[in-house]
Short mmCIF file of C-alpha atoms and ligand atoms in Angstrom, two decimals:
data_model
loop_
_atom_site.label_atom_id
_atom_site.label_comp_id
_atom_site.label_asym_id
_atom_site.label_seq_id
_atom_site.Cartn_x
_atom_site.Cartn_y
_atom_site.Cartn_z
CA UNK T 1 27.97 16.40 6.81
CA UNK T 2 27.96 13.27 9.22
CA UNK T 3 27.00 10.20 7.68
CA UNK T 4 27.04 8.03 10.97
CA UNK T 5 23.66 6.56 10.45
CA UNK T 6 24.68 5.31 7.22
CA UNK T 7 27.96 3.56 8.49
CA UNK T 8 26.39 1.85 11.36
CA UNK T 9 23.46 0.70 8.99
CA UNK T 10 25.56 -0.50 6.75
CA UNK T 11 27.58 -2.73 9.44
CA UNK T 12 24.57 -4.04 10.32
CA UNK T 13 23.60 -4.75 6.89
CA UNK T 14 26.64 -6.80 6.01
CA UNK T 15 25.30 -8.59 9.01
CA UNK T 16 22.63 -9.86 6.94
CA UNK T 17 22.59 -9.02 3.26
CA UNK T 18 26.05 -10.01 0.92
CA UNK T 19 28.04 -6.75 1.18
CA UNK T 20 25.25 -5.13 3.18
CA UNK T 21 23.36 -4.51 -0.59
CA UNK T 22 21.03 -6.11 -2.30
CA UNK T 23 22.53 -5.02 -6.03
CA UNK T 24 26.25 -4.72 -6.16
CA UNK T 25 26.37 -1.58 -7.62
CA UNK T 26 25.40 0.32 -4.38
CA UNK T 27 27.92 -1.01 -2.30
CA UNK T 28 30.05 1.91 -3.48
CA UNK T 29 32.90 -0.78 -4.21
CA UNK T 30 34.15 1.84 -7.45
CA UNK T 31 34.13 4.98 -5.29
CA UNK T 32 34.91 3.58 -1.72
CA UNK T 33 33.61 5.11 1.39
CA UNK T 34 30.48 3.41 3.25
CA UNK T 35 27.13 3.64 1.19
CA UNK T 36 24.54 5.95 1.61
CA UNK T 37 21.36 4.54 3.29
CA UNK T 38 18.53 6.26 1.92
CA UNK T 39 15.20 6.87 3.91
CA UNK T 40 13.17 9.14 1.58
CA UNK T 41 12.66 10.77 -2.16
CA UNK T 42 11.01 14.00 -2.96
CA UNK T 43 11.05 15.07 -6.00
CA UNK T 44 14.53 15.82 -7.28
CA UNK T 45 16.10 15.02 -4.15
CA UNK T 46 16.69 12.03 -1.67
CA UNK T 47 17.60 12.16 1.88
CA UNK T 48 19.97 9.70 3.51
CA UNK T 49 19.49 7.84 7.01
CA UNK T 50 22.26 11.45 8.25
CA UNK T 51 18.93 13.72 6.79
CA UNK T 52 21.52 14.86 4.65
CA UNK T 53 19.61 16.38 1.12
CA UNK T 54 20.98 15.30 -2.04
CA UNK T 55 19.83 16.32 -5.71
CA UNK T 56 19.43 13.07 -7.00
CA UNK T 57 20.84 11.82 -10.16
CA UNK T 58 20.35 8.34 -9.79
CA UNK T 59 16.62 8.51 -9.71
CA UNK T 60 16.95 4.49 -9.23
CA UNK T 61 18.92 3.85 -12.29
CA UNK T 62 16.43 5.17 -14.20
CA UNK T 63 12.62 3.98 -13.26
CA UNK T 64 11.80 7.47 -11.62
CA UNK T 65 11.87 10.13 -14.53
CA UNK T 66 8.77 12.11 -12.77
CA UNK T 67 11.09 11.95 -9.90
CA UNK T 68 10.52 10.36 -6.57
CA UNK T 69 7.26 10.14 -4.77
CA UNK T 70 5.10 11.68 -7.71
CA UNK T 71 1.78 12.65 -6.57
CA UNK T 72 -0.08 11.05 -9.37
CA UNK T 73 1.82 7.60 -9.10
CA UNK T 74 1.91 7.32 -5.47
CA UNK T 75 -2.27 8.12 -5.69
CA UNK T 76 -2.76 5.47 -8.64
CA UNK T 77 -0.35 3.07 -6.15
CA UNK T 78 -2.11 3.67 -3.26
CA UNK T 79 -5.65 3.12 -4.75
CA UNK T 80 -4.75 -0.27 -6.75
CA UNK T 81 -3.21 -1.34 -3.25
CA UNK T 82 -6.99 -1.22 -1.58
CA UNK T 83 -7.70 -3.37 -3.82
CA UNK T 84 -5.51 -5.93 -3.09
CA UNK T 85 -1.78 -6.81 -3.77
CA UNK T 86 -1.92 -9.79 -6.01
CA UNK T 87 -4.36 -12.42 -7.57
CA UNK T 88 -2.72 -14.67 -9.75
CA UNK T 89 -5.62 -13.85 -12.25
CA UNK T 90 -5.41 -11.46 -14.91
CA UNK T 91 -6.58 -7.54 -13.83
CA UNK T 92 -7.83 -5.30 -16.14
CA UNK T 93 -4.72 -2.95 -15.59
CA UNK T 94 -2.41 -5.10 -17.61
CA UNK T 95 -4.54 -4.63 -20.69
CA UNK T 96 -4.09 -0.82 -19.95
CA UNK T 97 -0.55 -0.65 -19.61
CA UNK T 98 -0.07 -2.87 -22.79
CA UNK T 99 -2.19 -0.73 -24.87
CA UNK T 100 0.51 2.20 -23.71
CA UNK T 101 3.92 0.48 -24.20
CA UNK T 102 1.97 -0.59 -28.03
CA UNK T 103 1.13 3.19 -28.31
CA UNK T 104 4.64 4.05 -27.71
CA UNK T 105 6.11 1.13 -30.10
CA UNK T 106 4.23 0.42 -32.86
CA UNK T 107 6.82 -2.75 -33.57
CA UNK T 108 5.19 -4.56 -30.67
CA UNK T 109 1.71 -6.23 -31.45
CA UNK T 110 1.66 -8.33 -27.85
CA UNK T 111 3.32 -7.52 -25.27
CA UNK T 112 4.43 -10.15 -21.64
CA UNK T 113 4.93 -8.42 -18.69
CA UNK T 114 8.05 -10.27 -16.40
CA UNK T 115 9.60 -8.75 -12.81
CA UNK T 116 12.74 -7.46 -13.98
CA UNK T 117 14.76 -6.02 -17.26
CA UNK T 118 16.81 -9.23 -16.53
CA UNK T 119 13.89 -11.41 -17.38
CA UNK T 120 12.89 -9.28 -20.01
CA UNK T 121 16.35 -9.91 -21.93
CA UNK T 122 16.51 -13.83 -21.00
CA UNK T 123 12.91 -14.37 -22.13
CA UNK T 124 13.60 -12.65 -25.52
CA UNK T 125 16.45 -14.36 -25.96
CA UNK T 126 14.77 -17.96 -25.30
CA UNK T 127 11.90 -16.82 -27.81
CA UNK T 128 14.60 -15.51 -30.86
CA UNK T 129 16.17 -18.87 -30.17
CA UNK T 130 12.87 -20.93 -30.87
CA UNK T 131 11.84 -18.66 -33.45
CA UNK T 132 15.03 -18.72 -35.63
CA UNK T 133 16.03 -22.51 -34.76
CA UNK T 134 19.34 -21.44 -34.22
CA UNK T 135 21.31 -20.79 -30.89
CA UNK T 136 23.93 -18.64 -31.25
CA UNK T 137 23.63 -14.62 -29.95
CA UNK T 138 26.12 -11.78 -30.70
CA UNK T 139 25.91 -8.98 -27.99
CA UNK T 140 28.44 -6.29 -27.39
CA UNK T 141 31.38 -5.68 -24.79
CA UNK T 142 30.36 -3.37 -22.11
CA UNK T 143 26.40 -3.70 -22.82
CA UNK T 144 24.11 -4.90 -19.77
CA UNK T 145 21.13 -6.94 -20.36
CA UNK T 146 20.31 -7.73 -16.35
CA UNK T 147 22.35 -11.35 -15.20
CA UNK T 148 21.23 -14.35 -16.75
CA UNK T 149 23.86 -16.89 -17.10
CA UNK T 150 24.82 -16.75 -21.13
CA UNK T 151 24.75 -12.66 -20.95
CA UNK T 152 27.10 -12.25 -18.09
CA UNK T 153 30.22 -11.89 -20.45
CA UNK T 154 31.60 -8.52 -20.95
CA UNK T 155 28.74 -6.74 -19.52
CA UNK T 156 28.61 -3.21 -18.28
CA UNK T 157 27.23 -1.79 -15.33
CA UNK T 158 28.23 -3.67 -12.12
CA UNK T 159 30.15 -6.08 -13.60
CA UNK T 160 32.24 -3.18 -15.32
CA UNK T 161 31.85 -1.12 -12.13
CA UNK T 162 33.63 -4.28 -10.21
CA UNK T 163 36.06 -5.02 -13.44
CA UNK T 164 34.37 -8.91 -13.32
CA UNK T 165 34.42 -10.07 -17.06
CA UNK T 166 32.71 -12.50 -16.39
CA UNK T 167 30.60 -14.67 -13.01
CA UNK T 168 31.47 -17.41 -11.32
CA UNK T 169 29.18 -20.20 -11.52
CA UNK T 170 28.69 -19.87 -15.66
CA UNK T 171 29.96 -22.62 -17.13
CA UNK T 172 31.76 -22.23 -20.46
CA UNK T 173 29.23 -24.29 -22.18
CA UNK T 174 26.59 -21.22 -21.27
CA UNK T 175 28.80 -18.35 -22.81
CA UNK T 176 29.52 -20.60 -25.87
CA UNK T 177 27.24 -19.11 -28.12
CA UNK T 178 26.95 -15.69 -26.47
CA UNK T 179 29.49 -14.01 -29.29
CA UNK T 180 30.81 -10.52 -28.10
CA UNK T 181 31.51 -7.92 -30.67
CA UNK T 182 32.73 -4.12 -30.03
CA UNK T 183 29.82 -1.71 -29.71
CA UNK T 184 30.15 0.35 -32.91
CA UNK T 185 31.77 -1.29 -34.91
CA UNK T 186 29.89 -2.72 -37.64
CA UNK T 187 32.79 -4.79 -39.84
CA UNK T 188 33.34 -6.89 -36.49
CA UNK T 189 29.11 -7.95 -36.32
CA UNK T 190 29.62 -8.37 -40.34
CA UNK T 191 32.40 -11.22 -39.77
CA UNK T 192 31.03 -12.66 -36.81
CA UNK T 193 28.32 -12.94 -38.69
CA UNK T 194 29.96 -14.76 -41.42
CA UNK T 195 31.99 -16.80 -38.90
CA UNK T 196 29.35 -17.98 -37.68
CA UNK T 197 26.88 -18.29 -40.45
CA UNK T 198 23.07 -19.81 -40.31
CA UNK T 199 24.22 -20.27 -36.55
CA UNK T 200 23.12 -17.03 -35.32
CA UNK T 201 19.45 -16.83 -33.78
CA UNK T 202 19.55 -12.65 -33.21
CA UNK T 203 21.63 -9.76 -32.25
CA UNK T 204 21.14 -8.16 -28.87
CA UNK T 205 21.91 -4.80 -27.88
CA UNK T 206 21.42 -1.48 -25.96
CA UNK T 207 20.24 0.82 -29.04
CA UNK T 208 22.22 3.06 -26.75
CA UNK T 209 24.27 2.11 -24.44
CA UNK T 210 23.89 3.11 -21.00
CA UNK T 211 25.93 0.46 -18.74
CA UNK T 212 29.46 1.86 -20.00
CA UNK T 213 28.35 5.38 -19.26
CA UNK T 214 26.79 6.45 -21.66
CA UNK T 215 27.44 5.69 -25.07
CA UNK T 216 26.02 6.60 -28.49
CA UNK T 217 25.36 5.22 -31.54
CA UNK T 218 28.16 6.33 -34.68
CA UNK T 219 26.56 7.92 -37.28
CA UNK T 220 24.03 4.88 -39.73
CA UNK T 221 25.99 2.47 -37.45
CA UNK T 222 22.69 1.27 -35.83
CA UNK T 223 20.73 1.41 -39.24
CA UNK T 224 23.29 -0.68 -40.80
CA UNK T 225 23.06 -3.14 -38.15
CA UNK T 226 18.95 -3.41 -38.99
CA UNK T 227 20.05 -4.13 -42.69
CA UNK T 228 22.76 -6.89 -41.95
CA UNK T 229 20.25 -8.89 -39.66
CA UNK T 230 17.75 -8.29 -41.73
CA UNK T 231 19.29 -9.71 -45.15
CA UNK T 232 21.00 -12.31 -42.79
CA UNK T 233 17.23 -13.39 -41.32
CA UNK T 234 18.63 -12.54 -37.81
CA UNK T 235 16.54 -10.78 -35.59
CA UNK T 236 17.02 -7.73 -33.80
CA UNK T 237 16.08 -7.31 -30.30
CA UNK T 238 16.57 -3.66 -28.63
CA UNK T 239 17.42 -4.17 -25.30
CA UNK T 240 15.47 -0.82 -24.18
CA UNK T 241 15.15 -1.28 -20.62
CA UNK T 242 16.82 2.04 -19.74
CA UNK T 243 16.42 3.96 -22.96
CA UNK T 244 12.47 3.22 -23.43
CA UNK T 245 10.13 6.26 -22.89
CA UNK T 246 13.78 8.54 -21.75
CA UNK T 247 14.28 10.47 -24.35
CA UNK T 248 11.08 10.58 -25.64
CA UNK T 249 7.53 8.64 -25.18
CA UNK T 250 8.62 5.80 -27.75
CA UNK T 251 12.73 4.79 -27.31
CA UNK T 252 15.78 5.13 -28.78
CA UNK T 253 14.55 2.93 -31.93
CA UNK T 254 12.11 5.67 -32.84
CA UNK T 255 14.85 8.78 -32.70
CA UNK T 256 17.37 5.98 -34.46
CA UNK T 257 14.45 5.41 -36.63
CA UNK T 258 15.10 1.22 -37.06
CA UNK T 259 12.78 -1.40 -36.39
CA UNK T 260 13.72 -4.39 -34.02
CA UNK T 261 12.14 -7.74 -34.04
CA UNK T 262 11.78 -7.89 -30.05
CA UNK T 263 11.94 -4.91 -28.09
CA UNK T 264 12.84 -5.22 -24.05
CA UNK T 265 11.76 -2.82 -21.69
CA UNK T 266 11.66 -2.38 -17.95
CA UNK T 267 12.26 1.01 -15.92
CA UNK T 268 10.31 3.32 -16.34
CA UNK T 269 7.09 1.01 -17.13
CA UNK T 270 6.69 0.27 -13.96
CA UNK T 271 6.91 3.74 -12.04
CA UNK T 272 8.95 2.08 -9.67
CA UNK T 273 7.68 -0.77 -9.10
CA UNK T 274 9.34 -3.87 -10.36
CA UNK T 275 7.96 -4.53 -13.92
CA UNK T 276 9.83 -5.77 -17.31
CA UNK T 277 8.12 -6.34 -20.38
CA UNK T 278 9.29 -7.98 -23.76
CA UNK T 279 7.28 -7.53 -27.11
CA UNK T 280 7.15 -8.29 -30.83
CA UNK T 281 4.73 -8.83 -33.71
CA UNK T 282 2.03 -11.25 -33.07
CA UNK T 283 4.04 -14.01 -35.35
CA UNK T 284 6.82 -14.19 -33.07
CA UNK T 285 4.92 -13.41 -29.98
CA UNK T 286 2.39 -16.07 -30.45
CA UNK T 287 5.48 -18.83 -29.55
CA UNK T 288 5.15 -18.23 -25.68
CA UNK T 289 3.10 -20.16 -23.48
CA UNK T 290 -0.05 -20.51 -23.59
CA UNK T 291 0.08 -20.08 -26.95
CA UNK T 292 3.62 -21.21 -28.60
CA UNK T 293 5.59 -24.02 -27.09
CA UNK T 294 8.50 -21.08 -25.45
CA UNK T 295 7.60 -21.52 -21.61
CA UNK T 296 8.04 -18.41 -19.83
CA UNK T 297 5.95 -17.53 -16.55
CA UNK T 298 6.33 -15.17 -13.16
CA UNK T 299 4.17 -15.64 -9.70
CA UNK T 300 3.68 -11.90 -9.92
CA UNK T 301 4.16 -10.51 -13.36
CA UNK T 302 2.05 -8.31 -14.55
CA UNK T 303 1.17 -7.60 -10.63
CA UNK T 304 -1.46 -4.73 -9.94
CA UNK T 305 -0.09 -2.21 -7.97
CA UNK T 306 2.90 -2.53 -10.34
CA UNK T 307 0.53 -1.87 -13.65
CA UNK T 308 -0.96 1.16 -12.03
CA UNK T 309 2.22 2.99 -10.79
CA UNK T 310 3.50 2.25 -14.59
CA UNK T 311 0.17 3.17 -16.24
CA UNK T 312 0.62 6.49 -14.29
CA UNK T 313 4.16 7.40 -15.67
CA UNK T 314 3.54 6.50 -18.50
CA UNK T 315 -0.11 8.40 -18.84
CA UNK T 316 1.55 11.60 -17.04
CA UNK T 317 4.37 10.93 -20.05
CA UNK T 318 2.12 11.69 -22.76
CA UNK T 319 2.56 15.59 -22.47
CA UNK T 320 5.33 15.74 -24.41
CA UNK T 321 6.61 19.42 -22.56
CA UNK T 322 7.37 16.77 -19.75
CA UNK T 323 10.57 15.83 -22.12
CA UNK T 324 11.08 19.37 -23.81
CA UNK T 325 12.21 20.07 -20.04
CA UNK T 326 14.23 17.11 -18.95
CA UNK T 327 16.02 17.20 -22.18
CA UNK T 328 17.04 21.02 -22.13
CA UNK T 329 17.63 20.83 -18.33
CA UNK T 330 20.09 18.18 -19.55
CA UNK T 331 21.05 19.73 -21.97
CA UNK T 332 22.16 23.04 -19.73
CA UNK T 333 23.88 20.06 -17.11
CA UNK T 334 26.11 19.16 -20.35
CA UNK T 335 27.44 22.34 -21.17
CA UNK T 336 27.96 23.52 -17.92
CA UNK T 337 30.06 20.55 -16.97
CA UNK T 338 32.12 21.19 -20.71
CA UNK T 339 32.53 24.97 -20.30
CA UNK T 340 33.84 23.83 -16.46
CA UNK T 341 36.03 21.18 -17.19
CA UNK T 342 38.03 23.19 -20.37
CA UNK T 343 37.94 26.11 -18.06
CA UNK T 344 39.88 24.02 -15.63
CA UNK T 345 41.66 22.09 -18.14
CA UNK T 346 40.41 18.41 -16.36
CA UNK T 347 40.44 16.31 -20.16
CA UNK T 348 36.54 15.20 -19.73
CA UNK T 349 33.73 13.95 -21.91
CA UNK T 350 30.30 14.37 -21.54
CA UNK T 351 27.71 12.38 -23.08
CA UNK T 352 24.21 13.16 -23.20
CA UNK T 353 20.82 11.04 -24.75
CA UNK T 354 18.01 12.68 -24.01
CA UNK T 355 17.80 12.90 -20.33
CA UNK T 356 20.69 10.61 -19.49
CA UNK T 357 24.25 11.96 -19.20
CA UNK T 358 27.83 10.69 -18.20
CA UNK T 359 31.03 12.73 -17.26
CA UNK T 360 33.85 10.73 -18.25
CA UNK T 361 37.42 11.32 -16.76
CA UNK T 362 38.58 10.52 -19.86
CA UNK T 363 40.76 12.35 -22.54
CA UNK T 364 39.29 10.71 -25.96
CA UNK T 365 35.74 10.37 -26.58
CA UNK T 366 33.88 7.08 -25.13
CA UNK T 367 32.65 4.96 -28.41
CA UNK T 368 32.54 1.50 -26.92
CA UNK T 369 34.23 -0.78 -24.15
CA UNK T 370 37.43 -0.22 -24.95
CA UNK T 371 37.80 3.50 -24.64
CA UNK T 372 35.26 3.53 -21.70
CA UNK T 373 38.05 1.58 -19.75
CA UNK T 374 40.45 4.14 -20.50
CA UNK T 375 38.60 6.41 -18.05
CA UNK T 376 40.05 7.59 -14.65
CA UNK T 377 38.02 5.47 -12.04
CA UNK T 378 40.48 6.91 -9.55
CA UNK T 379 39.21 10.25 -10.92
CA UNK T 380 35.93 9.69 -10.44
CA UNK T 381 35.99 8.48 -7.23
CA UNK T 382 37.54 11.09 -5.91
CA UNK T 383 35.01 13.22 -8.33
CA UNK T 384 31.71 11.40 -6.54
CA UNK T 385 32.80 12.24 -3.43
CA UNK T 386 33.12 16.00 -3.25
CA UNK T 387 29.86 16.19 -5.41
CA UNK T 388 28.20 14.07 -2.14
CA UNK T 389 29.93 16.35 0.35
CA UNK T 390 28.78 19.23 -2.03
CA UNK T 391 25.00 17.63 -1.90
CA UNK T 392 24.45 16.24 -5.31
CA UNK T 393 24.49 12.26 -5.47
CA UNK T 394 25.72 10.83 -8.32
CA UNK T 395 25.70 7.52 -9.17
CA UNK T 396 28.93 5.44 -7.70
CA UNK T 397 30.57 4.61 -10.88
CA UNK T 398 32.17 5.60 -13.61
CA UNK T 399 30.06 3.31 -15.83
CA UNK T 400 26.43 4.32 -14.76
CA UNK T 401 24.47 6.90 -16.38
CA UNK T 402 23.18 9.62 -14.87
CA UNK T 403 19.67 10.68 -14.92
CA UNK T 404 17.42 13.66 -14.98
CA UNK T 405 13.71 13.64 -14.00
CA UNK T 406 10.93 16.21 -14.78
CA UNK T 407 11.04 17.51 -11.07
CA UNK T 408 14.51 18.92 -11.45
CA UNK T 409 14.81 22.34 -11.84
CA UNK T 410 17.19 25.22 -13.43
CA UNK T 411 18.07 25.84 -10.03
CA UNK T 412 18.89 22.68 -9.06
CA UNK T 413 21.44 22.48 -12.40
CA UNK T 414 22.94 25.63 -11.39
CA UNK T 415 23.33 23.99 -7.68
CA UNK T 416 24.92 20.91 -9.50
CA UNK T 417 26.93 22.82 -11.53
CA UNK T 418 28.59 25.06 -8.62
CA UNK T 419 29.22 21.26 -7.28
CA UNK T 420 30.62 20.39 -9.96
CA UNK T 421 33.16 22.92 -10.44
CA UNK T 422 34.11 22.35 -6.67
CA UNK T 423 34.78 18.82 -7.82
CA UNK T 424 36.60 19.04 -10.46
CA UNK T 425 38.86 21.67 -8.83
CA UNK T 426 39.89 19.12 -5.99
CA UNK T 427 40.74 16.47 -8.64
CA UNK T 428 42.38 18.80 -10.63
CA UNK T 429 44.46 19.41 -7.58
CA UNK T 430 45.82 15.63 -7.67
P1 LIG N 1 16.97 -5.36 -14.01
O1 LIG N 1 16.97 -6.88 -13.98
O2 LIG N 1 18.04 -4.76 -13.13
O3 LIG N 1 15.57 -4.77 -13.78
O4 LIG N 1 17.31 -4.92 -15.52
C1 LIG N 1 18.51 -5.39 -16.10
C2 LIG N 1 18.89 -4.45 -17.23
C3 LIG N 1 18.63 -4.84 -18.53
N1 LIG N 1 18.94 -4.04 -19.57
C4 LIG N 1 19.49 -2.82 -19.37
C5 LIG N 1 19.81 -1.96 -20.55
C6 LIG N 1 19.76 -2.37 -18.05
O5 LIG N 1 20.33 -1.15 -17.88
C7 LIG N 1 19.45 -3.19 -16.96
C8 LIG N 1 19.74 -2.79 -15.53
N2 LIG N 1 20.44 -1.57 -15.36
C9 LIG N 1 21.25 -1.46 -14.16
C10 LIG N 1 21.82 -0.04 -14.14
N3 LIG N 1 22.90 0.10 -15.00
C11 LIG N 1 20.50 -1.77 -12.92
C12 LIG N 1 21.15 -1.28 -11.63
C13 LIG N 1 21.57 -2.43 -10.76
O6 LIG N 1 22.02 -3.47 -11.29
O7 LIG N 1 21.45 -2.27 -9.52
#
C-alpha cells in the first residue's frame, strides 16, 4: 500500500494547520507514522488520499452509526441545503429534532441545541452552577467532556492519547473546583463529597466511559452514584455525547436505568454535522437565556442543514433491528478478537457497550484511569499499524473507542478479524 498522497498532504498541512490537524487526536502522535488523509466514506469503509480502502472503525468518533454517506441523510442534507444554510431565526426543524432527543429521554423536558459536545458539557456545567448556588464539580480521571478550561484535568481521549494531564493556558484558579475522583469507585465520590460539603454544584460523568477506551460501569456503581447526589441535592449530569442513541435509541442512562438531572449529547444528533445539545426538566432548563438569567448562545446552533442530517439518523434509528445488528456484529468483533488473542497468548481485554468496543494491550481488566494506563501503547501502535496495512482503520490510540455502524457487515468482521489475527501475530513476535 503507498500512502504518498497522504505524506505530502500532510507536509503541506503542517504548513498551515498546528500539526497539519485540526483535532489532535488525528495527528497519529500515539501510533506514529504520517496520518491518513481521507477523501471519501461509503458505507463501512473510507478511502484515503493513496485510494487505499479501509473498513472503518472510527466512523468519526462516533457521529456516523448508519455509516458514512447514508442515502437518507445525505438526501434530507441536501434538500435543507436548497433552502438555505443559515438564518439566525428559528426553523421549524429544531422543534423536530427536539421532539426526538425528548422521545429518546424522557428526563429532558427542553432541550438547547450548541455546535459541539464541548459546549454541551460547559453549558451544563454553567447552568448546575446557577441552579445549585454552589461552584464546585467532581468529574472523573480519564473521562472527556470536550476542552473547556475547568474540565481539562485528567481527561481522556487526546489528552490521554498525548499523556497531557492537564493544558497550558488554565490557570489553577479554573481547575480549583473541578474535583477528580477515580471512575468506579464510589467511597472516593462519597468523601469528596463530604470534603467538600454544601460546596458541590453536580457530578459530571461519562455514564460510560468511552475516552479511556472503553470502560464500564461496576456492578450498582452508577445507581449508587444517583442515590448519593440525590440525598446530597447534587445534580447529576450524564455526559452522553458518545453513548446517546449507541447502544440503543435512548443512552446509557436508560440500559443503567438512573435518572440524571442534565443530560449532554452531541454525535450522533447531528448525523454528522456539528450539533450538541444539553437538556433537563423545564425547572432547571427555564434558567438559560431568554428565559433564566444563565447566558448561553451560538451564531449557528441549532443550524438547518445540521437539524435535518440529525433528524434523519435519528428517524432511520427508530427501527430498533438497526441496533439488534450493530450490537451482535459487535458482539461477533469481541469474541473473535478474545478467542484470537488467548489462542495466541497476547494478555488482551476487550470491552464492548453496545456498538462500541476497545482492545486493550493490557493484562488486567480496564476499570478506570489507572489500569487503562497500564496498557501497552507501544503495543498498540505497533497493533494499528498492521491492521492499516491489513485494510481495517482503527482509531490511533489506545484510549479511543472503536465503533460499529449499521452498514458493516458479517463479512466485513470476518475481514477484520483475519486482520486482526495478522496483528496480533506481529506483536506477539516482539
Ligand atoms: P466535541 O466538542 O468534540 O464535539 O465533544 C466533546 C466530547 C464531550 N463528551 C464526550 C463523552 C466526548 O467523547 C467528546 C468528544 N469525543 C472525542 C473522541 N474521544 C472527540 C474526538 C476528537 O477530539 O477529535
Amino acid at each position: 500500500m503507498s500512502y504518498n498522497k497522504s505524506k505530502a498532504l500532510f507536509e503541506e498541512a503542517c504548513k498551515h494547520l498546528v500539526g497539519g490537524v485540526n483535532s489532535p487526536v488525528r495527528a497519529f502522535k500515539s501510533v506514529g507514522g504520517t496520518p491518513l488523509f481521507i477523501k471519501r466514506g461509503e458505507g463501512a469503509y473510507i478511502i484515503d488520499a493513496d485510494d487505499n480502502k479501509y473498513v472503518d472503525f472510527v466512523c468519526s468518533y462516533g457521529p456516523l452509526i448508519l455509516g458514512h454517506n447514508d442515502p437518507d441523510v445525505k438526501e434530507a442534507t441536501i434538500k435543507a441545503l436548497e433552502n438555505g444554510t443559515t438564518f439566525g431565526a428559528s426553523t421549524e426543524n429544531e422543534i423536530v429534532l427536539a421532539e426526538l432527543v425528548k422521545e429518546a429521554f424522557p428526563a429532558i423536558d427542553k432541550v438547547r441545541f450548541v455546535n459541539s459536545g464541548t459546549e454541551a458539557v460547559m453549558s451544563a456545567i454553567r447552568l448546575a452552577r446557577a441552579f445549585t448556588k454552589k461552584n464546585k464539580i467532581i468529574k472523573f480521571a480519564g473521562c472527556y467532556h470536550g476542552h473547556s478550561d475547568f474540565l481539562l484535568a485528567q481527561a481522556g481521549s487526546g489528552m490521554l492519547t498525548l499523556s497531557l494531564p492537564g493544558s497550558a493556558g488554565v490557570p489553577e484558579s479554573v481547575v480549583a473546583d473541578t474535583i477528580i475522583v477515580p471512575y468506579n469507585d464510589i467511597e472516593a465520590v462519597s468523601q469528596a463529597l463530604e470534603k467538600h460539603k454544601d460546596q458541590i454544584a453536580a457530578v459530571l460523568i461519562e455514564p460510560v466511559p468511552g475516552n479511556m477506551g472503553l470502560v464500564l460501569p461496576e456492578k450498582d456503581f452508577l445507581q449508587k452514584l444517583r442515590e448519593l447526589t440525590t440525598s446530597e441535592k447534587i445534580l447529576l449530569i450524564c455526559d452522553e455525547v458518545m453513548s446517546g442513541f449507541r447502544q440503543s435509541f435512548g443512552g446509557a442512562q436508560h440500559f443503567y436505568n438512573i435518572t440524571p438531572d442534565i443530560t449532554c449529547l452531541g454525535k450522533i444528533i447531528g448525523g454528522g454535522m456539528p450539533v450538541g445539545a444539553y437538556g433537563a426538566r423545564a425547572e432547571i432548563m427555564d434558567m438559560v437565556a431568554p428565559l433564566g438569567p444563565v447566558y448561553q448562545a451560538g451564531t449557528l446552533s441549532g443550524n438547518p442543514i445540521a437539524m435535518a442530517a440529525g433528524i434523519a439518523t435519528l428517524t432511520k434509528l427508530k427501527d430498533k433491528s438497526i441496533y439488534k445488528h450493530i450490537n451482535n456484529l459487535t458482539g461477533q468483533l469481541a469474541e473473535g478478537m478474545r478467542r484470537i488473542a488467548n489462542e495466541n497468548h497476547i494478555k488482551m481485554q476487550i470491552a464492548v457497550f453496545g456498538s462500541m468496543i476497545t482492545p486493550f494491550f493490557n493484562d488486567q481488566r480496564v476499570t478506570d484511569y489507572t489500569t487503562a494506563l497500564k496498557s501497552d501503547t507501544e503495543k498498540f501502535a505497533q497493533f494499528f499499524w498492521t491492521m492499516i496495512h491489513n485494510g481495517v482503520y482503527p482509531p490511533p490510540s489506545q484510549f479511543e473507542t472503536w465503533f460499529v455502524s449499521a452498514k458493516h457487515s458479517e463479512q466485513d468482521i470476518e475481514f477484520t478479524l483475519k486482520a486482526f489475527q495478522s496483528s496480533v501475530n506481529s506483536v506477539g513476535q516482539q
